[in-house]
XYZ file of C-alpha atoms in Angstrom:
758
model
C -37.260 71.255 121.197
C -35.207 72.814 118.068
C -31.703 73.621 117.684
C -28.161 71.875 117.784
C -27.167 69.743 120.871
C -30.916 69.238 121.208
C -30.408 66.071 123.339
C -28.467 65.940 126.713
C -26.169 62.642 125.939
C -23.161 63.166 128.221
C -22.547 59.578 130.106
C -21.308 58.919 133.476
C -19.092 56.006 133.921
C -19.930 53.546 136.697
C -16.322 52.289 136.885
C -16.040 55.735 138.639
C -18.003 54.880 141.587
C -16.416 54.927 144.947
C -18.953 52.223 146.178
C -17.580 49.576 143.934
C -14.469 48.956 145.511
C -13.829 46.132 148.501
C -15.588 46.850 151.541
C -17.753 49.993 150.209
C -19.991 47.238 148.349
C -20.916 45.372 151.533
C -21.438 48.910 153.162
C -23.423 49.950 150.038
C -25.850 46.715 150.362
C -25.941 47.340 154.302
C -27.156 50.922 154.069
C -29.708 50.202 151.106
C -31.371 47.321 153.303
C -31.410 49.758 156.637
C -33.332 52.714 154.355
C -35.393 50.426 152.280
C -33.433 51.623 149.032
C -32.157 49.745 146.231
C -28.549 49.893 146.123
C -28.777 50.903 142.392
C -30.633 53.807 143.344
C -27.553 55.207 145.475
C -25.224 54.301 142.632
C -27.610 56.338 140.248
C -27.591 58.970 142.429
C -23.808 59.350 142.824
C -23.739 59.216 138.610
C -26.448 62.384 138.643
C -24.475 64.153 141.292
C -21.119 63.633 139.336
C -22.554 66.190 136.824
C -23.645 68.973 138.792
C -21.316 71.797 139.695
C -22.779 72.756 142.892
C -21.225 75.537 145.321
C -18.839 74.456 147.722
C -20.992 75.949 150.284
C -23.885 73.972 149.237
C -21.794 70.899 149.188
C -20.989 71.948 153.035
C -24.628 72.259 154.078
C -25.542 68.717 152.398
C -22.850 66.960 154.438
C -23.722 68.771 157.866
C -27.413 67.575 156.967
C -26.683 64.005 156.379
C -25.005 63.640 159.597
C -28.535 63.036 161.022
C -30.446 65.079 163.527
C -32.895 64.662 166.781
C -34.964 61.586 166.730
C -37.522 60.370 169.287
C -38.479 56.884 170.681
C -41.817 55.699 171.718
C -40.629 53.619 174.313
C -44.033 51.719 174.788
C -43.807 50.743 171.111
C -39.902 50.389 170.600
C -40.236 52.532 167.694
C -38.038 55.611 166.477
C -39.073 58.953 164.657
C -36.363 61.150 163.451
C -33.322 61.185 161.831
C -30.254 58.619 162.329
C -26.181 59.256 161.391
C -26.211 55.616 159.794
C -27.803 53.815 156.674
C -27.812 55.773 153.384
C -27.046 58.908 154.743
C -23.857 57.882 156.402
C -22.632 56.494 152.993
C -23.960 59.381 150.848
C -22.227 62.099 152.993
C -18.737 60.511 151.971
C -19.658 61.019 148.334
C -19.153 64.608 146.958
C -21.539 63.366 144.106
C -24.033 62.003 146.001
C -24.040 65.314 148.416
C -24.629 67.090 145.083
C -27.574 64.983 143.981
C -28.892 65.452 147.593
C -28.653 69.238 147.857
C -30.307 69.085 144.313
C -33.278 67.293 145.611
C -33.285 69.656 148.721
C -33.638 72.444 146.296
C -36.822 70.673 144.874
C -38.406 70.736 148.341
C -39.608 74.497 148.326
C -42.251 73.524 145.686
C -42.060 69.645 145.051
C -43.352 66.777 147.107
C -40.578 63.902 147.698
C -42.310 61.662 144.729
C -42.350 64.542 142.190
C -38.811 65.244 142.816
C -37.739 61.725 142.647
C -39.353 61.743 139.313
C -37.444 65.099 138.313
C -34.190 63.410 139.411
C -35.110 60.404 137.502
C -36.004 62.032 134.019
C -32.242 64.216 134.768
C -30.559 60.678 134.897
C -32.111 59.947 132.008
C -31.119 63.155 130.248
C -27.657 62.549 131.374
C -27.426 59.029 130.321
C -26.795 57.410 133.780
C -29.477 55.079 133.300
C -27.519 53.106 130.488
C -24.766 52.181 133.369
C -27.406 51.836 135.979
C -30.532 50.449 135.178
C -32.987 51.928 138.001
C -36.649 52.490 137.894
C -38.707 55.762 138.732
C -40.179 54.153 141.904
C -36.791 53.147 143.241
C -35.643 57.035 143.010
C -38.808 58.426 144.319
C -38.251 56.130 147.521
C -34.652 56.958 147.817
C -35.609 60.559 147.873
C -38.349 59.782 150.350
C -35.968 58.014 152.802
C -33.461 60.992 152.478
C -35.875 64.003 152.534
C -35.713 64.549 156.379
C -32.240 65.345 156.194
C -32.468 68.150 154.403
C -35.647 69.661 156.275
C -33.416 72.445 157.759
C -31.459 73.701 154.842
C -34.333 73.845 152.472
C -34.102 77.478 150.884
C -37.372 78.231 151.966
C -36.094 81.827 153.043
C -34.442 82.517 149.309
C -37.520 81.548 147.881
C -39.653 84.053 149.625
C -36.868 86.904 148.803
C -37.034 85.995 145.209
C -40.739 85.900 145.309
C -41.052 89.160 146.913
C -38.555 91.125 145.041
C -39.696 89.726 141.829
C -43.355 91.179 142.715
C -42.146 94.537 143.828
C -40.291 94.857 140.516
C -43.655 94.176 138.393
C -46.089 96.611 137.622
C -49.684 95.589 136.808
C -49.304 96.257 133.254
C -45.980 94.268 132.914
C -47.334 91.245 135.205
C -45.645 87.752 134.212
C -48.518 84.731 134.455
C -47.383 81.403 135.605
C -44.632 82.335 137.506
C -45.763 79.780 140.396
C -47.165 77.276 137.829
C -46.280 74.061 137.364
C -44.131 72.880 134.601
C -43.591 68.833 133.801
C -40.913 66.926 135.047
C -39.381 65.996 131.774
C -39.568 69.817 130.985
C -37.617 70.529 134.184
C -35.276 67.849 133.820
C -34.176 68.786 130.464
C -33.872 72.479 131.296
C -31.698 71.516 134.249
C -29.635 69.058 132.380
C -28.670 71.179 129.655
C -27.457 74.038 132.467
C -25.354 71.725 134.389
C -24.015 70.199 131.012
C -22.928 73.631 129.926
C -21.337 74.909 133.097
C -19.251 71.252 132.922
C -18.165 72.539 129.027
C -15.230 75.188 129.550
C -15.505 76.178 126.264
C -19.007 77.598 127.198
C -18.716 81.092 128.524
C -22.338 81.986 129.103
C -25.555 80.256 129.161
C -28.678 82.380 129.009
C -32.290 81.022 129.926
C -35.428 83.063 128.949
C -38.777 82.016 129.848
C -41.332 82.183 132.806
C -43.227 79.359 133.515
C -42.125 78.048 136.987
C -40.002 80.752 137.061
C -39.507 81.627 140.563
C -38.618 78.092 141.594
C -36.059 77.924 138.748
C -34.529 81.503 139.775
C -34.430 79.976 143.430
C -33.021 76.707 142.982
C -29.989 77.751 140.900
C -29.529 81.120 143.074
C -29.188 78.630 145.620
C -27.217 75.907 144.207
C -24.936 78.354 142.145
C -24.887 81.958 143.943
C -21.720 82.999 142.188
C -22.756 82.097 138.944
C -26.427 83.045 138.455
C -27.867 86.506 137.254
C -31.441 87.168 137.175
C -33.172 90.022 134.970
C -36.240 91.559 134.911
C -37.423 94.165 132.717
C -33.679 94.979 131.576
C -32.808 95.061 135.652
C -30.328 93.095 137.447
C -32.487 91.551 140.731
C -29.884 88.974 141.512
C -26.219 88.310 140.842
C -22.872 89.885 139.951
C -21.602 90.881 136.461
C -19.081 88.018 136.141
C -21.886 85.364 135.853
C -22.035 82.319 133.843
C -25.624 81.829 133.913
C -28.451 84.194 133.219
C -32.078 84.058 133.707
C -34.328 86.602 132.042
C -38.064 86.066 133.321
C -39.955 87.218 130.125
C -43.552 86.144 129.142
C -43.473 83.666 125.994
C -46.244 82.817 124.199
C -45.566 79.042 124.035
C -44.595 79.011 127.817
C -41.408 77.239 126.693
C -37.695 77.943 127.900
C -35.544 79.447 125.513
C -32.036 78.380 126.135
C -28.607 79.828 124.397
C -25.195 78.414 125.257
C -22.311 81.036 124.342
C -18.960 79.572 123.056
C -15.573 81.090 123.076
C -15.363 81.642 119.418
C -18.998 83.646 119.441
C -20.564 80.431 118.139
C -24.032 80.383 119.657
C -25.938 77.046 120.142
C -29.816 77.857 120.580
C -32.602 75.491 121.528
C -36.395 75.690 123.086
C -37.508 73.401 126.222
C -40.817 72.550 126.968
C -43.955 74.926 125.196
C -47.089 73.033 124.453
C -45.845 70.241 122.222
C -43.661 68.875 125.137
C -46.803 68.659 127.424
C -49.175 66.069 127.760
C -52.248 68.404 127.946
C -52.779 72.127 128.243
C -54.681 71.436 131.528
C -51.363 70.595 132.989
C -49.793 74.151 132.408
C -52.644 75.710 134.571
C -51.782 73.445 137.508
C -50.293 74.976 140.680
C -46.944 73.966 142.197
C -47.506 71.396 144.741
C -46.889 74.049 147.658
C -45.079 77.157 148.470
C -43.152 78.088 151.569
C -45.706 79.227 153.896
C -43.892 82.724 154.435
C -44.478 83.213 150.588
C -48.431 82.521 150.900
C -49.101 86.288 150.146
C -47.009 86.836 147.390
C -48.458 83.513 145.863
C -52.060 84.632 146.381
C -51.130 87.931 144.927
C -49.671 86.659 141.880
C -52.217 83.852 141.468
C -55.274 86.259 141.945
C -53.761 89.326 140.902
C -54.749 91.469 143.868
C -53.606 94.667 144.521
C -52.017 95.995 147.889
C -54.995 97.223 149.382
C -56.804 93.972 148.812
C -54.002 91.945 150.067
C -54.081 93.966 153.301
C -57.673 93.692 153.711
C -57.296 89.793 153.110
C -54.618 89.591 156.057
C -56.705 91.799 158.443
C -59.976 89.515 157.860
C -57.845 86.458 158.205
C -56.784 87.530 161.418
C -59.901 88.453 162.534
C -61.397 85.050 161.628
C -58.745 82.942 163.187
C -59.702 85.329 166.259
C -63.503 84.192 165.952
C -62.801 80.739 165.784
C -60.581 80.808 168.704
C -63.005 82.458 170.781
C -66.225 80.751 169.738
C -65.385 77.601 167.865
C -66.637 74.541 169.018
C -65.704 70.648 168.516
C -68.308 68.006 168.893
C -68.534 64.373 169.194
C -71.400 62.007 168.824
C -74.461 64.412 167.642
C -73.470 67.295 169.792
C -73.601 65.220 172.931
C -69.956 66.041 173.939
C -68.688 69.580 173.134
C -65.602 71.332 173.832
C -64.066 74.845 172.815
C -61.564 74.883 169.853
C -59.170 76.757 172.147
C -59.043 74.004 174.679
C -57.277 71.747 172.428
C -54.737 74.630 171.003
C -51.366 73.942 171.802
C -49.437 76.563 173.810
C -47.300 77.844 170.964
C -50.383 78.618 169.037
C -52.452 80.103 172.030
C -49.473 82.482 172.472
C -49.149 83.675 168.968
C -52.488 83.396 167.311
C -52.959 87.032 167.324
C -50.036 87.407 164.744
C -50.400 84.487 162.499
C -50.642 86.052 159.630
C -47.215 87.070 160.199
C -46.207 83.234 159.509
C -48.048 83.499 156.057
C -45.956 86.431 154.895
C -47.958 89.293 155.989
C -46.515 92.536 157.752
C -49.523 94.434 158.726
C -49.414 97.454 161.055
C -50.499 96.042 164.713
C -52.576 98.992 165.694
C -54.849 98.778 162.544
C -54.847 94.915 162.827
C -56.169 95.037 166.408
C -58.455 97.827 165.965
C -60.299 96.448 162.646
C -59.987 92.838 164.132
C -62.037 93.791 167.314
C -64.889 95.161 165.634
C -65.089 92.406 163.246
C -65.224 90.160 166.266
C -67.687 92.022 167.797
C -69.688 92.084 164.744
C -69.548 88.412 164.590
C -70.288 87.982 168.367
C -73.534 90.241 167.955
C -74.653 88.100 164.984
C -74.024 84.877 167.048
C -76.289 86.254 169.894
C -79.212 87.091 167.385
C -79.456 83.715 165.633
C -78.964 81.935 168.988
C -81.805 83.912 170.272
C -83.728 83.005 167.353
C -83.015 79.399 168.213
C -81.597 78.404 164.751
C -77.830 78.746 165.448
C -75.772 79.296 162.202
C -76.897 75.805 160.922
C -77.577 74.785 157.505
C -79.430 71.794 156.119
C -76.258 70.136 155.295
C -72.477 70.694 155.708
C -70.763 69.312 152.631
C -67.890 71.419 151.294
C -70.048 73.379 148.881
C -72.664 74.220 150.901
C -70.120 75.193 153.640
C -68.366 77.447 151.203
C -71.675 79.343 150.114
C -72.412 79.772 154.012
C -68.964 81.215 154.596
C -69.034 83.424 151.737
C -72.396 84.686 153.210
C -71.036 85.162 156.560
C -68.081 87.133 155.451
C -70.272 89.370 153.232
C -72.781 90.180 156.236
C -69.690 90.732 158.513
C -68.367 93.386 156.107
C -71.824 94.827 155.755
C -72.113 95.196 159.934
C -68.552 96.525 159.962
C -69.833 99.307 157.266
C -72.776 100.290 159.450
C -71.156 100.513 162.822
C -67.735 102.109 161.705
C -68.613 104.108 158.834
C -65.998 102.956 156.546
C -65.150 99.529 154.631
C -62.547 97.239 155.204
C -61.698 97.079 151.799
C -62.092 99.686 148.811
C -65.672 99.808 147.519
C -67.042 97.529 150.269
C -67.474 94.706 147.978
C -65.710 91.479 149.174
C -66.710 89.722 145.926
C -65.555 92.042 143.632
C -61.941 92.580 145.223
C -61.655 88.590 144.781
C -60.861 87.704 148.196
C -63.085 85.553 150.088
C -61.349 82.636 148.516
C -58.124 83.730 149.720
C -59.513 84.842 153.062
C -61.165 80.938 153.651
C -58.440 79.120 152.488
C -55.662 81.148 154.680
C -57.601 81.290 157.729
C -58.140 77.395 157.480
C -54.347 76.866 156.651
C -53.801 79.107 159.945
C -56.086 77.223 162.264
C -54.459 73.974 160.943
C -51.304 75.064 163.008
C -53.504 75.059 166.476
C -52.738 71.191 167.079
C -48.982 70.988 165.911
C -46.383 70.789 168.453
C -43.918 72.596 167.851
C -45.386 75.565 165.850
C -44.700 74.533 162.342
C -42.888 78.035 161.358
C -41.194 76.211 158.350
C -44.290 74.583 157.062
C -45.462 74.663 153.459
C -48.534 76.469 151.924
C -50.861 74.514 149.844
C -51.998 76.430 146.724
C -55.597 77.258 146.599
C -57.434 74.812 144.652
C -61.206 74.395 144.477
C -61.548 70.800 146.351
C -59.118 72.455 148.902
C -61.035 75.448 149.654
C -64.011 73.857 150.049
C -62.743 71.560 152.584
C -61.246 74.502 154.259
C -64.826 76.384 154.079
C -66.166 73.049 155.648
C -63.755 73.263 158.432
C -64.179 76.484 159.466
C -67.992 76.367 159.172
C -68.476 73.394 161.460
C -66.262 75.386 164.041
C -68.434 78.056 164.095
C -71.899 76.471 163.461
C -71.759 73.938 166.222
C -73.548 71.461 163.878
C -73.289 68.134 163.639
C -73.415 67.507 160.032
C -75.665 64.625 158.567
C -76.581 63.752 161.995
C -80.061 63.096 160.716
C -78.882 60.713 158.060
C -77.677 58.010 160.183
C -74.128 59.192 160.941
C -74.269 59.144 164.815
C -70.445 58.937 165.635
C -68.648 61.680 163.710
C -65.729 63.016 165.711
C -64.874 66.425 164.328
C -61.531 66.460 166.128
C -60.520 63.467 164.036
C -61.716 65.077 160.968
C -59.614 68.607 161.523
C -56.476 66.302 162.747
C -56.308 64.554 159.112
C -56.842 67.937 157.079
C -53.974 69.465 159.543
C -51.675 66.721 158.503
C -52.682 66.910 154.910
C -52.048 70.525 155.046
C -48.627 70.708 156.576
C -47.124 67.102 155.181
C -47.478 67.217 151.395
C -47.625 63.712 149.822
C -48.120 62.091 153.356
C -50.679 58.922 153.673
C -54.195 59.765 155.050
C -54.298 60.529 158.581
C -57.439 58.576 159.523
C -58.922 57.878 162.626
C -56.608 54.584 162.917
C -53.676 56.069 162.193
C -51.196 57.258 164.995
C -48.057 58.319 162.571
C -47.441 59.193 158.921
C -44.270 60.172 157.024
C -44.644 62.680 154.446
C -42.290 64.970 152.553
C -39.629 64.201 155.196
C -41.682 64.703 157.874
C -43.065 62.407 160.465
C -46.421 63.538 162.100
C -47.505 61.466 164.929
C -49.903 61.359 167.876
C -48.186 63.078 170.802
C -49.320 60.851 173.238
C -46.977 58.051 171.637
C -44.005 59.384 173.410
C -45.692 59.153 176.794
C -49.367 58.603 177.520
C -51.090 61.709 179.594
C -54.474 62.400 180.519
C -53.861 66.246 179.628
C -56.546 67.433 176.997
C -53.937 69.331 175.139
C -51.326 66.992 175.121
C -53.909 64.516 173.849
C -55.058 66.153 170.927
C -51.755 67.442 169.714
C -49.992 66.246 166.708
C -45.887 66.245 166.886
C -43.851 66.573 163.998
C -39.953 65.873 163.570
C -38.081 65.702 160.591
C -37.031 62.259 159.166
C -38.880 58.879 159.028
C -40.224 55.871 161.256
C -37.983 52.948 162.136
C -38.515 49.702 164.130
C -37.038 46.233 164.414
C -33.501 45.361 164.960
C -32.540 46.289 161.402
C -33.803 49.941 162.165
C -36.158 49.150 158.807
C -37.950 52.169 157.681
C -41.746 52.377 157.404
C -44.201 55.249 156.318
C -47.258 54.484 158.501
C -47.983 53.215 161.922
C -51.738 52.384 162.363
C -53.785 50.392 164.965
C -56.328 47.763 164.694
C -58.231 46.410 167.430
C -56.826 43.517 169.718
C -58.474 40.318 168.595
C -61.209 39.173 171.130
C -59.985 36.834 173.892
C -62.365 34.328 175.799
C -62.952 35.007 179.051
C -65.423 33.259 181.552
C -65.612 35.769 183.871
C -64.130 39.359 184.653
C -60.678 38.613 185.969
C -61.094 42.105 187.971
C -63.881 42.603 190.594
C -65.865 45.501 189.487
C -68.405 45.514 192.222
C -66.691 46.682 194.891
C -68.605 49.526 196.482
C -67.135 52.304 197.713
C -67.048 52.542 201.835
C -66.559 56.220 202.914
C -68.665 55.724 206.274
C -67.729 53.589 209.361
C -70.851 53.503 211.048
C -72.006 57.268 211.463
C -68.234 58.387 210.811
C -67.382 59.957 207.470
C -63.742 58.846 206.514
C -62.953 60.776 203.498
C -62.473 59.609 200.094
C -58.927 59.117 198.716
C -57.848 57.737 195.262
C -57.097 54.120 195.399
C -53.856 52.385 193.505
C -54.500 49.202 191.582
C -54.313 46.232 193.510
C -51.827 44.551 191.359
C -49.292 45.046 188.487
C -50.713 45.544 184.987
C -48.611 45.336 182.144
C -49.448 47.213 178.404
C -48.328 45.210 175.982
C -48.083 46.246 172.430
C -47.690 43.812 169.460
C -46.412 45.287 165.876
C -46.799 43.505 162.517
C -44.550 45.024 159.716
C -46.185 44.636 156.364
C -44.180 46.493 153.181
C -44.156 49.965 154.537
C -46.757 49.933 157.076
C -46.639 48.830 160.865
C -49.752 47.476 162.358
C -50.235 48.017 166.150
C -52.261 46.092 168.555
C -52.349 46.815 172.194
C -53.937 44.564 175.523
C -53.522 44.722 179.346
C -52.086 41.914 180.982
C -51.643 40.876 184.818
C -51.278 37.616 186.871
C -55.421 37.563 187.219
C -55.587 37.594 183.507
C -53.782 34.493 182.820
C -54.617 33.728 179.007
C -57.693 36.597 178.544
C -55.971 39.721 178.249
C -57.904 43.077 177.713
C -57.736 44.977 174.657
C -57.124 48.629 175.093
C -57.036 51.137 172.146
C -54.685 54.515 171.879
C -56.800 56.636 169.499
C -60.105 55.712 171.469
C -58.042 57.082 174.728
C -56.945 60.237 172.745
C -60.377 60.839 171.626
C -62.167 60.285 175.137
C -59.596 62.327 177.019
C -60.251 65.176 174.669
C -63.909 65.488 175.207
C -63.959 64.394 178.987
C -64.569 66.717 181.417
C -61.640 67.554 183.418
C -61.688 68.197 187.091
C -59.367 70.685 188.916
C -59.482 73.020 192.088
C -61.354 72.378 195.257
C -64.471 74.572 196.373
C -65.292 72.334 199.719
C -64.352 72.750 203.192
C -64.244 69.800 205.656
C -67.287 70.614 207.293
C -69.234 71.110 203.859
C -67.799 68.053 202.521
C -68.785 66.029 205.526
C -72.418 67.403 205.353
C -72.630 66.671 201.690
C -71.383 63.183 202.297
C -74.041 62.333 204.907
C -76.708 64.133 202.317
C -75.427 61.406 199.428
C -75.630 58.727 201.779
C -79.234 59.171 202.785
C -80.100 59.448 199.110
C -78.581 56.151 198.249
C -75.943 57.523 195.954
C -73.138 55.205 197.400
C -75.095 52.072 196.945
C -74.496 52.689 192.970
C -70.636 53.590 192.890
C -68.122 51.276 192.710
C -64.387 51.070 192.652
C -63.045 49.453 189.281
C -59.768 47.594 189.013
C -57.513 48.308 185.748
C -59.085 46.196 183.160
C -62.148 45.636 185.294
C -65.430 44.316 183.463
C -68.434 46.723 183.888
C -71.068 44.812 181.372
C -73.971 43.059 183.302
C -73.312 44.874 186.450
C -76.049 46.479 187.788
C -73.766 49.331 189.468
C -74.042 52.265 187.101
C -71.310 54.489 188.256
C -67.228 53.612 188.625
C -64.318 54.928 189.993
C -61.037 53.700 188.854
C -58.048 52.636 190.671
C -55.566 54.463 188.634
C -54.030 56.634 191.384
C -51.004 58.333 190.070
C -50.437 56.224 187.075
C -50.718 58.128 184.168
C -50.611 54.847 181.716
C -53.250 53.309 183.575
C -55.208 56.449 183.671
C -54.642 57.081 179.809
C -55.740 53.611 178.909
C -58.815 52.994 181.138
C -60.259 56.311 179.903
C -60.542 54.830 176.498
C -61.957 51.792 177.936
C -64.631 53.310 179.508
C -65.752 55.915 177.070
C -68.632 55.029 174.827
C -72.306 55.495 176.499
C -70.460 56.915 179.772
C -69.686 60.429 180.719
C -65.993 60.531 181.646
C -64.645 62.606 184.606
C -60.823 62.971 184.841
C -59.350 63.964 188.054
C -56.520 66.387 187.328
C -55.413 68.657 190.337
C -58.302 67.943 192.339
C -59.407 65.907 195.645
C -61.380 62.863 194.447
C -64.174 63.915 196.356
C -64.535 67.034 194.133
C -64.663 64.701 191.219
C -67.304 62.869 192.893
C -69.314 66.119 193.714
C -69.240 67.269 189.984
C -70.326 63.634 188.573
C -73.310 63.559 190.942
C -74.244 67.069 189.813
C -74.024 66.286 186.320
C -75.471 62.848 187.156
C -79.041 63.743 185.491
C -77.904 65.024 182.273
C -75.152 62.113 181.837
C -76.873 58.959 183.040
C -73.976 56.295 183.564
C -70.323 57.900 184.253
C -66.903 57.260 185.555
C -64.135 58.895 187.053
C -60.788 58.305 186.040
C -59.141 58.551 189.461
């Protein structure tokens, strides 16, 4: 950095804080305690906001956002997910400086995680002198941003970002293209530029401020146009793209060899102050300069890929068409598997209904506006080509399997598949999907794999995440996404030969989906029931209400906000489950050997589902520790006394995802009686028993059980998880119990032991 006024030294006086008078101090301490925010972090936010001249409409948006919004209670757990109208949000909306700092953080959400945003705000506090008055750590500011992030979810300027990106892209010719408009600048560099801009806007002697550069340019423009719509002008190649003539701040996107931003401050007496912010000397390593943004709004995905890969319009169109076809192929032919291919279910059976209703037009969400007739025609031919190839490989009895299914080999196999499909399309239709019939030459294999997987991750999210972020394409993400698609298409059970006998593909898919849509969230592993990331809570849908419906059990729900628990509504970032302690019990407290009786002498009585013989209570225990809630669940009843039975949410969720759901009825009364007499003659009923809720089956000679859970979804949900494992599960939905028994007996030879969740 060079030139006069090189340091931003203006200092805020803590004596001006509205929170240090009378009862306000107690409110500050109480609010900080509720949200796990240090009071000095709120004071520092106020100090930063005091120097931000933000447009009055943005202040209004911020006040409304901080009033809170929707929240959901997990009644079984006494946990709330979502937003409240109290705590730090209530306190901050009464302070204009705090609201200004809040909307600045919201503007960062288009491309930065909460942690990155907190770091940017912390550096701005340093440049503006706030830290001299309010000592606060970087971690405390990052935590404060995370606590408030969900409140800004609905006002993030994603649409404006897409408008800015699209307008800039349309007005750039290939010969005048500017690189790194969507690459990442360092937190200190961003903070210094913004600090100079807002300090200059405060100074009435400065009539104009001009910025010239390109690094992270689209985000800078979006952020400043949103915060200062009446004061900001954008120039590209001598053309005004945004703003009016009476601007105070002019941004000129222009490539500079050093990647720095050149700032000029124009005073009334025509004195000019010049300085350079950034450049190679201000960045720790050269590698840092090539890093992409954390994310961009999903409707800017096409624009991002065009800039990052320098793709011409015909290649972009081909990318969208093939992505649409690939999503169709996975929807129609994709398979989830569990435990070495023993249990398999179609991908489409776990997709949420929002996705089912719009997967044909999924590319629109990612910024493509394709001709629908062309999409349908070409997509159908690619799907047909894939189906033909699949039938050929299945006839050869080698499937689509590879020796291993790690990310690199999956990427190679996906690339090969796409090239084979393109060749097949060329032979059958006489023209290529893209120019020169050469996918690799056009450089779109990577974008196709990446966008298709990111689109498929939306399939289990409820509601459909229209405002989700889009992750830039990195090598690690690309290999992971290729593995996701290849597993779904190949029907493989990866690494089965190496002793990994219990791999659950839905669990892996779920984890990747949350990672894709919630930047910065903790890992959504197999024991995690809810996480908070970037202002969103992602949680297993059955937490709201246990159910045995497959789509419902497989779903991940999302809501802006955070997790709260306890009398003080303390904030947490993760809910995860551990197995309940082993409770000693001398004998099963329920008899599990009560054989079903469907005959009285020679008269067939029929078979009806039975309720449990006594009330069973589902008890959940929660232990808080730092930012995590740990959960364990047990069944209690009078028969249990001091020996409760452990149950598990995730085991139930995954058991029901792979169980066989029985619907409908294909037997007449006469046929039912004849079949029952046939089963009796063959001794089937001697090996089938009723099983009370929590009843023990180990050590019992009877192989098959029907649960006493009639019409109680909570019992049905937890019993499914308790009985899974070596047994095949059949779950009664809209079917008579005798129909379930018929299906279970017919599957008997291939399934061994089984249980019916009645």
